[in-house]
Short mmCIF file of C-alpha atoms in Angstrom, two decimals:
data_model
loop_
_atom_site.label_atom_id
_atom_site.label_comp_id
_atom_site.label_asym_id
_atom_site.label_seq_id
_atom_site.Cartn_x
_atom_site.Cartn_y
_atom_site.Cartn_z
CA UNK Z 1 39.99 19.16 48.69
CA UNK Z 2 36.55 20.54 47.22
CA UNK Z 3 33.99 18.43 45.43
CA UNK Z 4 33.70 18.37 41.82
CA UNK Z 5 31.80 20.18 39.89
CA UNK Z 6 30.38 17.49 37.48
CA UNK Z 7 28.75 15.68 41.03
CA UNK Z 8 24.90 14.56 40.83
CA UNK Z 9 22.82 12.88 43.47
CA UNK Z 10 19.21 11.28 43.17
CA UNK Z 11 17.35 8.67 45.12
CA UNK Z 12 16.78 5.10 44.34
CA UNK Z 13 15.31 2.23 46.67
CA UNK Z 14 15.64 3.68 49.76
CA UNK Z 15 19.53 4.41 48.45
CA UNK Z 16 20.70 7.62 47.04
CA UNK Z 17 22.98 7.28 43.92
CA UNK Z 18 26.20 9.57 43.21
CA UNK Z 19 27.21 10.00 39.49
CA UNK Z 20 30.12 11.93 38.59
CA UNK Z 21 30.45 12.82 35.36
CA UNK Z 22 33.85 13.31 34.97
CA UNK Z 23 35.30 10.07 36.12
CA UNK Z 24 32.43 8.34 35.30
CA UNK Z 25 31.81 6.29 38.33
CA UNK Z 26 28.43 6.12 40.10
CA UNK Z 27 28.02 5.36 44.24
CA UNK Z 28 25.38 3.95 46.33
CA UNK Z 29 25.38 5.27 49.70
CA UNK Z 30 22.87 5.54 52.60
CA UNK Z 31 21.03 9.18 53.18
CA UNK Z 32 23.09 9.73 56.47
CA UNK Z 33 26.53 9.76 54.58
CA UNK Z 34 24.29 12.10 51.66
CA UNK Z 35 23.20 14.24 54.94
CA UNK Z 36 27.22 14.32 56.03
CA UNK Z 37 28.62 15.21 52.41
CA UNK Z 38 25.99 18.17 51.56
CA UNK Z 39 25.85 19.81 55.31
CA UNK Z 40 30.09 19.67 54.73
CA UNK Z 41 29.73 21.63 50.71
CA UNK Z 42 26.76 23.87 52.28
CA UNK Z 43 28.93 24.86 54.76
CA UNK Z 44 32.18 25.18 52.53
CA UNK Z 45 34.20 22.99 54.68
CA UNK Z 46 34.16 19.59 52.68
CA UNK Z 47 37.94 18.63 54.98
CA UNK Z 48 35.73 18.28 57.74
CA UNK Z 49 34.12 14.93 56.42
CA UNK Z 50 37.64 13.70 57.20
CA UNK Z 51 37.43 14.23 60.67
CA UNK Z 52 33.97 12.68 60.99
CA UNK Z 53 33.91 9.73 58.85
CA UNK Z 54 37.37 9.21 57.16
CA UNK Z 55 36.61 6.06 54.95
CA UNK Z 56 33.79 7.74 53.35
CA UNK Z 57 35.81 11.00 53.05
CA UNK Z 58 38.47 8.91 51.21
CA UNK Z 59 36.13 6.84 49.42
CA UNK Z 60 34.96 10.23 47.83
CA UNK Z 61 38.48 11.25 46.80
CA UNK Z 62 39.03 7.64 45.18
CA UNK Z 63 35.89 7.90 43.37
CA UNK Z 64 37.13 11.61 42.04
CA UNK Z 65 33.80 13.25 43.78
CA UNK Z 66 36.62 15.28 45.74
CA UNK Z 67 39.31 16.84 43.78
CA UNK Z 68 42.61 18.69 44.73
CA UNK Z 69 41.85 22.75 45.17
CA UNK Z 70 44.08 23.08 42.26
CA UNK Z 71 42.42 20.78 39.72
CA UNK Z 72 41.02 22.43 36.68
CA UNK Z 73 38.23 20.00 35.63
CA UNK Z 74 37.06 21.95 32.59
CA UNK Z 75 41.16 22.08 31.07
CA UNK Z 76 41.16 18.42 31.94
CA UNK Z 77 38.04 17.81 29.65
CA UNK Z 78 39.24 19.86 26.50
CA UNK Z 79 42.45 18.14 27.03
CA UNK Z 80 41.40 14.30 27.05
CA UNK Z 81 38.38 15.61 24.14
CA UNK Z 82 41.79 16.29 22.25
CA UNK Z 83 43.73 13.63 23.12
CA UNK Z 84 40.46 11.15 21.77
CA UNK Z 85 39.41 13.17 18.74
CA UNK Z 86 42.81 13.85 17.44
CA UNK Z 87 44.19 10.02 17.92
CA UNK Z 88 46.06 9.40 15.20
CA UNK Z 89 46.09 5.33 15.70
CA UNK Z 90 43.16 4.30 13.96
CA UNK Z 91 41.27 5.21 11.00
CA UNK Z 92 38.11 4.89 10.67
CA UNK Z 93 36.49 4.94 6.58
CA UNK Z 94 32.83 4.75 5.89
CA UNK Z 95 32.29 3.76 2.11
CA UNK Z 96 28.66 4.72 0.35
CA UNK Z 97 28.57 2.23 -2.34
CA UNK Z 98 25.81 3.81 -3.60
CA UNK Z 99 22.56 6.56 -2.56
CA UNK Z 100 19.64 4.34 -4.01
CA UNK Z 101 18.14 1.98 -1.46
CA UNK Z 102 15.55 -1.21 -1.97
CA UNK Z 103 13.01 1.13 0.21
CA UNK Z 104 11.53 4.39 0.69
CA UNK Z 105 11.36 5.29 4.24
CA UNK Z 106 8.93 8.11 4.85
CA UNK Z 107 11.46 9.60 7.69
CA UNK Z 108 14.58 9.33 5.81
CA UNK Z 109 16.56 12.61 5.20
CA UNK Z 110 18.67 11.13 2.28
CA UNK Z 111 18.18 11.59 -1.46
CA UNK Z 112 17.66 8.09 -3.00
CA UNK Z 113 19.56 7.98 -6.39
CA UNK Z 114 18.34 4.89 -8.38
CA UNK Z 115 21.27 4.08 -10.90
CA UNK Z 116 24.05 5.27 -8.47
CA UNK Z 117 27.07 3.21 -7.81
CA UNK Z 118 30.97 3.54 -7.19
CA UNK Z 119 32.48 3.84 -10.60
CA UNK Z 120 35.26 1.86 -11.53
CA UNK Z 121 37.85 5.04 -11.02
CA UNK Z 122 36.30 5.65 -7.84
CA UNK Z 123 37.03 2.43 -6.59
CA UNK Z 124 40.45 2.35 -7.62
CA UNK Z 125 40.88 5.85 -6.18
CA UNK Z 126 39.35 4.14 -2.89
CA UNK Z 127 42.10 1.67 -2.66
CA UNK Z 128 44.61 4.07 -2.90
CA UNK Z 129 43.54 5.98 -0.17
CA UNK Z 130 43.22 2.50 1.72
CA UNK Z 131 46.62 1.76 0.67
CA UNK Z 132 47.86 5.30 2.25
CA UNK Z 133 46.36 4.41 5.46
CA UNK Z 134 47.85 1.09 5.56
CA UNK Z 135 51.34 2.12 4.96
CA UNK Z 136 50.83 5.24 6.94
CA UNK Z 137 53.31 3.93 10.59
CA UNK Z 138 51.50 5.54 13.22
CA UNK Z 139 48.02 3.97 12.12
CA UNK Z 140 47.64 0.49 14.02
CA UNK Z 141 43.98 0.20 13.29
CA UNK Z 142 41.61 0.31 9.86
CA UNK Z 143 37.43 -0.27 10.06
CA UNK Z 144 35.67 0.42 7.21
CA UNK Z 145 32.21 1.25 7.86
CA UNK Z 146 29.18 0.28 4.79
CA UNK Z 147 26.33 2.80 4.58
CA UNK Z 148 24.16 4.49 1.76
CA UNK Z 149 22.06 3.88 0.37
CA UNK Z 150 21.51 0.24 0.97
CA UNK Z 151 24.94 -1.23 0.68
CA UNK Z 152 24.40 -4.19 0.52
CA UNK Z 153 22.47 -3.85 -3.45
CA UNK Z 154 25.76 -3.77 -4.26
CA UNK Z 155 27.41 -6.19 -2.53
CA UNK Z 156 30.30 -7.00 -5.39
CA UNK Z 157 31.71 -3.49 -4.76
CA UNK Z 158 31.96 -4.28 -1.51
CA UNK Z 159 33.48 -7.94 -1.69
CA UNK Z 160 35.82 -5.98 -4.42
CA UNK Z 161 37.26 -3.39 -2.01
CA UNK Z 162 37.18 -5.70 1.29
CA UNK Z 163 39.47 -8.58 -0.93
CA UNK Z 164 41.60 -5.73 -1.58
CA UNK Z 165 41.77 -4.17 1.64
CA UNK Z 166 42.53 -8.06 3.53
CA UNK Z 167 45.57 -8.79 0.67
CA UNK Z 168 47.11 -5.43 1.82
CA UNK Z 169 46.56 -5.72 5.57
CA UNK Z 170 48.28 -9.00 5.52
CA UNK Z 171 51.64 -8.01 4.63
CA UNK Z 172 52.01 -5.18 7.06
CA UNK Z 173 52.46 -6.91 10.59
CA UNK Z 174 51.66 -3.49 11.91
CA UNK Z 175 47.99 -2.83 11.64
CA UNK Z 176 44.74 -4.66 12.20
CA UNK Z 177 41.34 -4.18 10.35
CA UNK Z 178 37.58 -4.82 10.73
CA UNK Z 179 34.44 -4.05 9.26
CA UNK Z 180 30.89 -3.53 9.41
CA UNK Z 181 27.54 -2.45 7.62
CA UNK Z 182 24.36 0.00 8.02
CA UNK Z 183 21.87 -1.88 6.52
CA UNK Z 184 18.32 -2.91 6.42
CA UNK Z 185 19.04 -6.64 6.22
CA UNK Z 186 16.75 -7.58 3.50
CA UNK Z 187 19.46 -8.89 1.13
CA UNK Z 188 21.83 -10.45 3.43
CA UNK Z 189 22.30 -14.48 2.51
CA UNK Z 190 24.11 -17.11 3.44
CA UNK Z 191 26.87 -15.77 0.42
CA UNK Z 192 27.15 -12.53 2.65
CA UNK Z 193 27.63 -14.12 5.92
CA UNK Z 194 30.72 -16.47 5.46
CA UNK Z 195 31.87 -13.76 3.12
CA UNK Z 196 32.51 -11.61 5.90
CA UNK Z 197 33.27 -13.73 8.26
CA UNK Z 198 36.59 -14.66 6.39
CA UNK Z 199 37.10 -10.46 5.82
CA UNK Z 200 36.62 -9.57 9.00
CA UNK Z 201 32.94 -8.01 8.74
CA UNK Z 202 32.27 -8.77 12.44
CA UNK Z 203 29.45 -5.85 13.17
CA UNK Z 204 25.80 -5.17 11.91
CA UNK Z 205 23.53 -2.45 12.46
CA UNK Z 206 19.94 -3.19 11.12
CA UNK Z 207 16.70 -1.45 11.82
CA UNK Z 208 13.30 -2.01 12.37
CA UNK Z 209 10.44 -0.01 12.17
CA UNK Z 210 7.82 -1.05 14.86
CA UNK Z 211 6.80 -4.70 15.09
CA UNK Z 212 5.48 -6.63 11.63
CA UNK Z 213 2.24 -4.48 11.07
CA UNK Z 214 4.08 -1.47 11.47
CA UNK Z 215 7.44 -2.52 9.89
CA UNK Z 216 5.67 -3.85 6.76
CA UNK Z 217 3.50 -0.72 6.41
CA UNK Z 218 6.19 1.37 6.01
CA UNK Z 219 9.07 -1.06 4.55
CA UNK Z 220 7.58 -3.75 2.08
CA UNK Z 221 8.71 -5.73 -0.99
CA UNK Z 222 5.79 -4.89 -2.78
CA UNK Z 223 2.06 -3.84 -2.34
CA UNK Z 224 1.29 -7.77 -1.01
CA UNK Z 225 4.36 -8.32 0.75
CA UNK Z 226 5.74 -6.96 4.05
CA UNK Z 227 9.91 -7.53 5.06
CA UNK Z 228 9.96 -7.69 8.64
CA UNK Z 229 9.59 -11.44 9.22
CA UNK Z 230 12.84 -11.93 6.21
CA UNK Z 231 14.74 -8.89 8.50
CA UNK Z 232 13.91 -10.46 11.68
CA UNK Z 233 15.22 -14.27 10.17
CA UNK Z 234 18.28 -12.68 9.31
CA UNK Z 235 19.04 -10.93 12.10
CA UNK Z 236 18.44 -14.37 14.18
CA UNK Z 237 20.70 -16.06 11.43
CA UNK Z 238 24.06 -13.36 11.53
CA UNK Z 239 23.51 -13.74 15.97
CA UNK Z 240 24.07 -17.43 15.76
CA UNK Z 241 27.68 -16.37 13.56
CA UNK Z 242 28.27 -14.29 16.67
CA UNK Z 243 28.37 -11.33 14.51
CA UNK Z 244 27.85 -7.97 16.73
CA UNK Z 245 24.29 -7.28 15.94
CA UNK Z 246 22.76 -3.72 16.43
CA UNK Z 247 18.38 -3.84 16.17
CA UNK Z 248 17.94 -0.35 15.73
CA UNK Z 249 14.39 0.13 16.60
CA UNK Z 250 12.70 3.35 15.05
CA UNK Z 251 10.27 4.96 17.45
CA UNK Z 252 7.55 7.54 16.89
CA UNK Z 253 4.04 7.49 18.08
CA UNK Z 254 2.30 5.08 15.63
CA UNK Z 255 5.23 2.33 16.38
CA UNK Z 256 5.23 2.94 20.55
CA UNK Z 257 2.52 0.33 21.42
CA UNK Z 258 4.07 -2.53 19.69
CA UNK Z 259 7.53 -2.44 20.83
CA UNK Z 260 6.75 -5.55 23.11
CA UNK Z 261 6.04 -7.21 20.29
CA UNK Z 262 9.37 -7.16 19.44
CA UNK Z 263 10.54 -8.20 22.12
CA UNK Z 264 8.62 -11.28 21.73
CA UNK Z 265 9.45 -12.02 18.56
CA UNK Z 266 13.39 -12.68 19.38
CA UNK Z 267 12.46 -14.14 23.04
CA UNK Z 268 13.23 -18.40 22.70
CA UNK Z 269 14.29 -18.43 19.15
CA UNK Z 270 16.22 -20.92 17.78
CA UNK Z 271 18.49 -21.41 21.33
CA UNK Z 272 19.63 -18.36 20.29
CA UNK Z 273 22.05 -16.28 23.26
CA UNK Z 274 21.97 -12.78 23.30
CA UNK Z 275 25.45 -11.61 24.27
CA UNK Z 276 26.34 -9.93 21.06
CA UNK Z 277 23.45 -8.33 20.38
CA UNK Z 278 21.36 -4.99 21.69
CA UNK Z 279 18.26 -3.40 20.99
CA UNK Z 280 18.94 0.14 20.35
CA UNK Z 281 15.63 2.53 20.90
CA UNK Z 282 15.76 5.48 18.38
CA UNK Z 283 13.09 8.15 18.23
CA UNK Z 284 12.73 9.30 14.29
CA UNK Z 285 13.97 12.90 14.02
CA UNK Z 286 10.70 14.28 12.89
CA UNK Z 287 8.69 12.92 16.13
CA UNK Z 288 7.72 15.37 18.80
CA UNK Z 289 5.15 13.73 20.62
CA UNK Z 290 5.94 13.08 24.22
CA UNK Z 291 6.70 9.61 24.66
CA UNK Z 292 9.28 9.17 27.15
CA UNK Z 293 7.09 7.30 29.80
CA UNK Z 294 5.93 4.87 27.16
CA UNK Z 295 9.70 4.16 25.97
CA UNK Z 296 10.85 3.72 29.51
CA UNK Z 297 7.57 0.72 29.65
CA UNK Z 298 9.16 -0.85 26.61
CA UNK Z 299 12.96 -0.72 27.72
CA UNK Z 300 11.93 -2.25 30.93
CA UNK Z 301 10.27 -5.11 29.15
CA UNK Z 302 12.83 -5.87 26.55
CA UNK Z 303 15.23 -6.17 30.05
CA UNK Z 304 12.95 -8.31 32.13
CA UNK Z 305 12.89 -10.52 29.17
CA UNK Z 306 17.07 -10.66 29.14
CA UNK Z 307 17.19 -8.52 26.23
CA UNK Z 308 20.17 -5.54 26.29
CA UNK Z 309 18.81 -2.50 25.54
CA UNK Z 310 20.26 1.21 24.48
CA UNK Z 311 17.90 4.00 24.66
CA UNK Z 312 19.90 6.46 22.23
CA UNK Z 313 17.05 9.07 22.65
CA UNK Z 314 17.75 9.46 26.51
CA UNK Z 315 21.27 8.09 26.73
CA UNK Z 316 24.99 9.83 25.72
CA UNK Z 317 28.72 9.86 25.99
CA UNK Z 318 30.04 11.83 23.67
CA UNK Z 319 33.63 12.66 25.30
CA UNK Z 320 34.61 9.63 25.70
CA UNK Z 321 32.47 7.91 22.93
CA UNK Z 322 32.46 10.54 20.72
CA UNK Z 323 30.95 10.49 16.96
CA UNK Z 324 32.60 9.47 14.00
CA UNK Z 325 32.43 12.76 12.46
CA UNK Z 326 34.60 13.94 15.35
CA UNK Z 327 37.92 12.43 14.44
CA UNK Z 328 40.34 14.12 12.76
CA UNK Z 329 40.84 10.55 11.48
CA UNK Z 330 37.50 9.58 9.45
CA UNK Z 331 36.14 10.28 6.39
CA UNK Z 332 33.01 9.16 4.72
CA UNK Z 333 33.46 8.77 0.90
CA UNK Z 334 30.07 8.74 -1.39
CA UNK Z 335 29.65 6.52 -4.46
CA UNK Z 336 30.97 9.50 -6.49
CA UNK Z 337 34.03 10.51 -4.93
CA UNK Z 338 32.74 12.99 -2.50
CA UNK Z 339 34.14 13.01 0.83
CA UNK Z 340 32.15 13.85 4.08
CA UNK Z 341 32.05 13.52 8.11
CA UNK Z 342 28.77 13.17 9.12
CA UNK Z 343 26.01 10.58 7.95
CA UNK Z 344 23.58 11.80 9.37
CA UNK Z 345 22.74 14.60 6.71
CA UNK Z 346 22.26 14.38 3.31
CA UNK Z 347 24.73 14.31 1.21
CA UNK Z 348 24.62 17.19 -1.05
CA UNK Z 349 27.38 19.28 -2.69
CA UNK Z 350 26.72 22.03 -0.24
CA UNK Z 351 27.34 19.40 2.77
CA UNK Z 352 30.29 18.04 1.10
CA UNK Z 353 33.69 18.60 3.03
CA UNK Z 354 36.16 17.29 0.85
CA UNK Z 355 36.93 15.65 -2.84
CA UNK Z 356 38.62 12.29 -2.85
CA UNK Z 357 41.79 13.05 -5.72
CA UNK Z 358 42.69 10.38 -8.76
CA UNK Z 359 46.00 9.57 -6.17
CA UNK Z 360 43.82 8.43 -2.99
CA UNK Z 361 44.31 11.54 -1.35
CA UNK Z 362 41.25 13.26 0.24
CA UNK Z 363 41.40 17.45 -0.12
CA UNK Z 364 39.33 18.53 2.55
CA UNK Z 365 37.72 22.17 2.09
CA UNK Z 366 37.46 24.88 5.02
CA UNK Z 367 34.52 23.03 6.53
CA UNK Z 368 36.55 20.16 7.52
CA UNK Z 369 38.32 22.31 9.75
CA UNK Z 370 36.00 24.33 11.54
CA UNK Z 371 33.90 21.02 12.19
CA UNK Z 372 37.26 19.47 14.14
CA UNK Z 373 37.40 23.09 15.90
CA UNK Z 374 33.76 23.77 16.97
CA UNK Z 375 33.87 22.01 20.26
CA UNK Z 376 33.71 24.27 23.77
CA UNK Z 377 32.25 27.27 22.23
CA UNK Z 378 28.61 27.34 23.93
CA UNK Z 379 28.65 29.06 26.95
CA UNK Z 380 25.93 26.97 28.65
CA UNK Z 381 27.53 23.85 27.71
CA UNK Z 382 30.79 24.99 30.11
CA UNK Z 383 28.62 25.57 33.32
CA UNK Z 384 26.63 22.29 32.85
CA UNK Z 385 27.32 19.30 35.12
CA UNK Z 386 26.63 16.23 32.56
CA UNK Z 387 29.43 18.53 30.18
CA UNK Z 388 32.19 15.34 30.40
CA UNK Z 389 29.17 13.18 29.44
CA UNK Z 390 27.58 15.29 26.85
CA UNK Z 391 29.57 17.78 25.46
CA UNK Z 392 27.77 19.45 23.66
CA UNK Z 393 26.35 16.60 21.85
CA UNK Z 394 28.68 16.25 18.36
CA UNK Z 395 30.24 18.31 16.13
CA UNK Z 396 27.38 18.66 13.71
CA UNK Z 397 24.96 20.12 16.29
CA UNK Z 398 28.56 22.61 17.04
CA UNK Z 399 28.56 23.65 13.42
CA UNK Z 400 24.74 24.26 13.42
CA UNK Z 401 24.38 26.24 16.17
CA UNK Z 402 27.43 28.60 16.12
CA UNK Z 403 26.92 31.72 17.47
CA UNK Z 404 24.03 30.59 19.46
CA UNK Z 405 23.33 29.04 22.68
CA UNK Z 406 21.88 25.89 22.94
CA UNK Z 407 21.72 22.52 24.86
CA UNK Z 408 20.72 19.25 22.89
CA UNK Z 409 18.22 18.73 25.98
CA UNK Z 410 16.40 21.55 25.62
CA UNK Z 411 17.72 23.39 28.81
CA UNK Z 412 15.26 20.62 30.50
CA UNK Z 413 17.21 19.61 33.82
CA UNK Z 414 14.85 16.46 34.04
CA UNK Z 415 15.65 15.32 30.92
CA UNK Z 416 19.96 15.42 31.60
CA UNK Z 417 19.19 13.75 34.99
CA UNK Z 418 17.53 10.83 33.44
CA UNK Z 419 20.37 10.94 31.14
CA UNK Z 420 22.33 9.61 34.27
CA UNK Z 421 19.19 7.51 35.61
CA UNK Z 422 19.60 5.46 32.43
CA UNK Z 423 23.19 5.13 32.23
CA UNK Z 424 22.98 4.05 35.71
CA UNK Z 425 20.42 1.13 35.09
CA UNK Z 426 22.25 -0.29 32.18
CA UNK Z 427 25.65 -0.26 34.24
CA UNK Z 428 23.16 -2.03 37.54
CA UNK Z 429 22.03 -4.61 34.85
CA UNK Z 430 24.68 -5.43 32.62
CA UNK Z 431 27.85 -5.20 34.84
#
């Protein structure tokens, strides 16, 4: 046997925790059994742990923290990113009714488009591709994903193409279908909500911008009027549906100090349980300030308070959980017909990675391809040991930096080691 290479050890309450990345499993063990394991891989006779304390040694192999000689971890991970990225048995569509939104966010990367919406030909182009997927046999799952824009402006586009897509999906006994919506949850009413819950819009994502001074400073009605408390209402309102609710919570250095305030604003309300819904922590992309310790005070907080929380700023998985924009099996489709993978740029003609045709079939252009084909070709990304939970981050930061090294982290070894720290509270809380 020899241990793998994707093992990592750090202390915690008199305990020292094992992660290993590839299997994903973390240990607890005392420092003796620590002292055993490292004088055995110093040495280069790891067999020897067998001799002295078998049940450990074994407990090691179970745990995939010793391999067989033989094992190729680094074929294993391009193999299994394959075998998730190229899974042919969902589909996953993300629709952009239109590009204009309700606000103007001063962080936001996209290019509002007041007027824009899905033309009529569009949308019946849209339900021909849905149509495709739906008769397609080896698809056995369908989510359509809302975005823009704010989608929800116009909502009768959406009702439109979700009546359309439920009539189809119920005469095919082979495939199921959900949906959800990136929004800021201004407009959503009591229309919206049993709407989708008889069209399977089960999942929310809705973000917040600080607590009500800061929200409202930066995302208000008009001059007089701030949003936050209406957001924060709905948000409360679509939990009580058990709807999946995602609070995205923006975070840069003027909204930092009043994330407890946040916290206290959904503690006690309304008898309201919190099962279905987590506060995700997001730093805007333009913030470089160093706020980690600060962010770590918050998460803490919204936790002792019973509140799940996601740190997406210190926090990945994207082998297993990869993006979107990874499948072979997603497309995002703008309000004009213009097909793309990632969201998370703006959608521009020069971004663009595919048309959507008059038939409902999508021709994807050269940059489709090299996006599904950029994965394993940093060199320091194949000698790192958080590789089966990182990888590289996604395809987009691939395409951006071919040619190049880099490491989404920075090369900062603290910073990938409290990538595990946090994983490893979340699993110690939640499980």
């Amino acid at each position: 046997m020899k241990p793998s290479f994707y093992n990592s050890f750090f202390p915690y309450q008199n305990k020292i925790i094992g992660y290993n990345a590839l299997s994903d499993e973390f240990i607890i063990i005392e420092q003796e059994l620590h002292n055993i394991y490292i004088a055995g891989v110093n040495h280069n006779n790891i067999d020897d742990l067998n001799d002295i304390h078998e049940d450990f040694y074994n407990f090691l192999i179970e745990k995939k923290f010793l391999i067989n000689d033989d094992f190729d971890e680094l074929n294993y991970i391009k193999n299994l990113q394959n075998i998730i990225d190229n899974n042919e048995h969902s589909y996953h569509l993300i629709i952009n009714p239109t590009m204009n939104c309700n606000f103007k966010c001063w962080y936001c990367y996209e290019s509002h488009i007041k007027g824009s919406k899905l033309s009529n030909e569009t949308i019946v182009s849209i339900k021909k591709f849905i149509s495709n997927i739906i008769t397609n046999q080896s698809i056995k799952h369908l989510h359509i994903s809302w975005f823009g824009g704010e989608p929800l402006l116009y909502f009768d586009v959406i009702k439109e193409i979700l009546e359309y897509t439920n009539s189809e999906i119920q005469k095919s006994d082979e495939i199921t279908f959900d949906s959800s919506f990136t929004t800021n949850g201004l407009l959503i009413t009591d229309e919206i909500i049993d709407f989708c819950i008889d069209n399977n819009a089960i999942d929310y994502q809705i973000t917040l911008d600080g607590d009500q001074v800061r929200h409202d400073n930066v995302r208000f009605v008009s001059k007089n009027k701030g949003s936050y408390h209406k957001i924060v209402e709905n948000i409360l309102k679509i939990a009580q549906k058990d709807f999946i609710v995602n609070v995205r919570i923006n975070i840069s250095e003027d909204t930092i100090d009043g994330l407890k305030n946040i916290a206290d604003d959904f503690v006690n309300k309304n008898g309201l349980e919190y099962k279905n819904m987590v506060f995700s922590f997001q730093k805007v992309w333009q913030e470089k300030a160093e706020i980690d310790d600060k962010i770590d005070e918050a998460i803490k907080y919204f936790r002792s308070l019973g509140l799940k929380v996601n740190y997406i700023g210190g926090r990945t998985d994207t082998l297993r959980h990869s993006c979107y924009a990874d499948k072979i099996n997603q497309a995002t489709i703008n309000y004009n017909g213009e097909v793309f993978k990632c969201t998370a740029r703006d959608f521009n003609d020069n971004n663009k990675e595919g048309e959507l045709d008059n038939n409902g079939n999508i021709l994807w252009n050269e940059k489709q391809d090299a996006r599904l084909n950029s994965k394993f070709k940093n060199k320091p990304c194949l000698s790192c040991k958080i590789l089966p939970l990182c990888n590289g981050g996604c395809s987009q930061s691939a395409l951006e930096n071919i040619d190049k090294d880099y490491c989404v982290f920075g090369f900062d070894e603290n910073k990938k080691q409290d990538v595990i720290y946090q994983k490893f509270l979340e699993k110690v809380i939640y499980v």
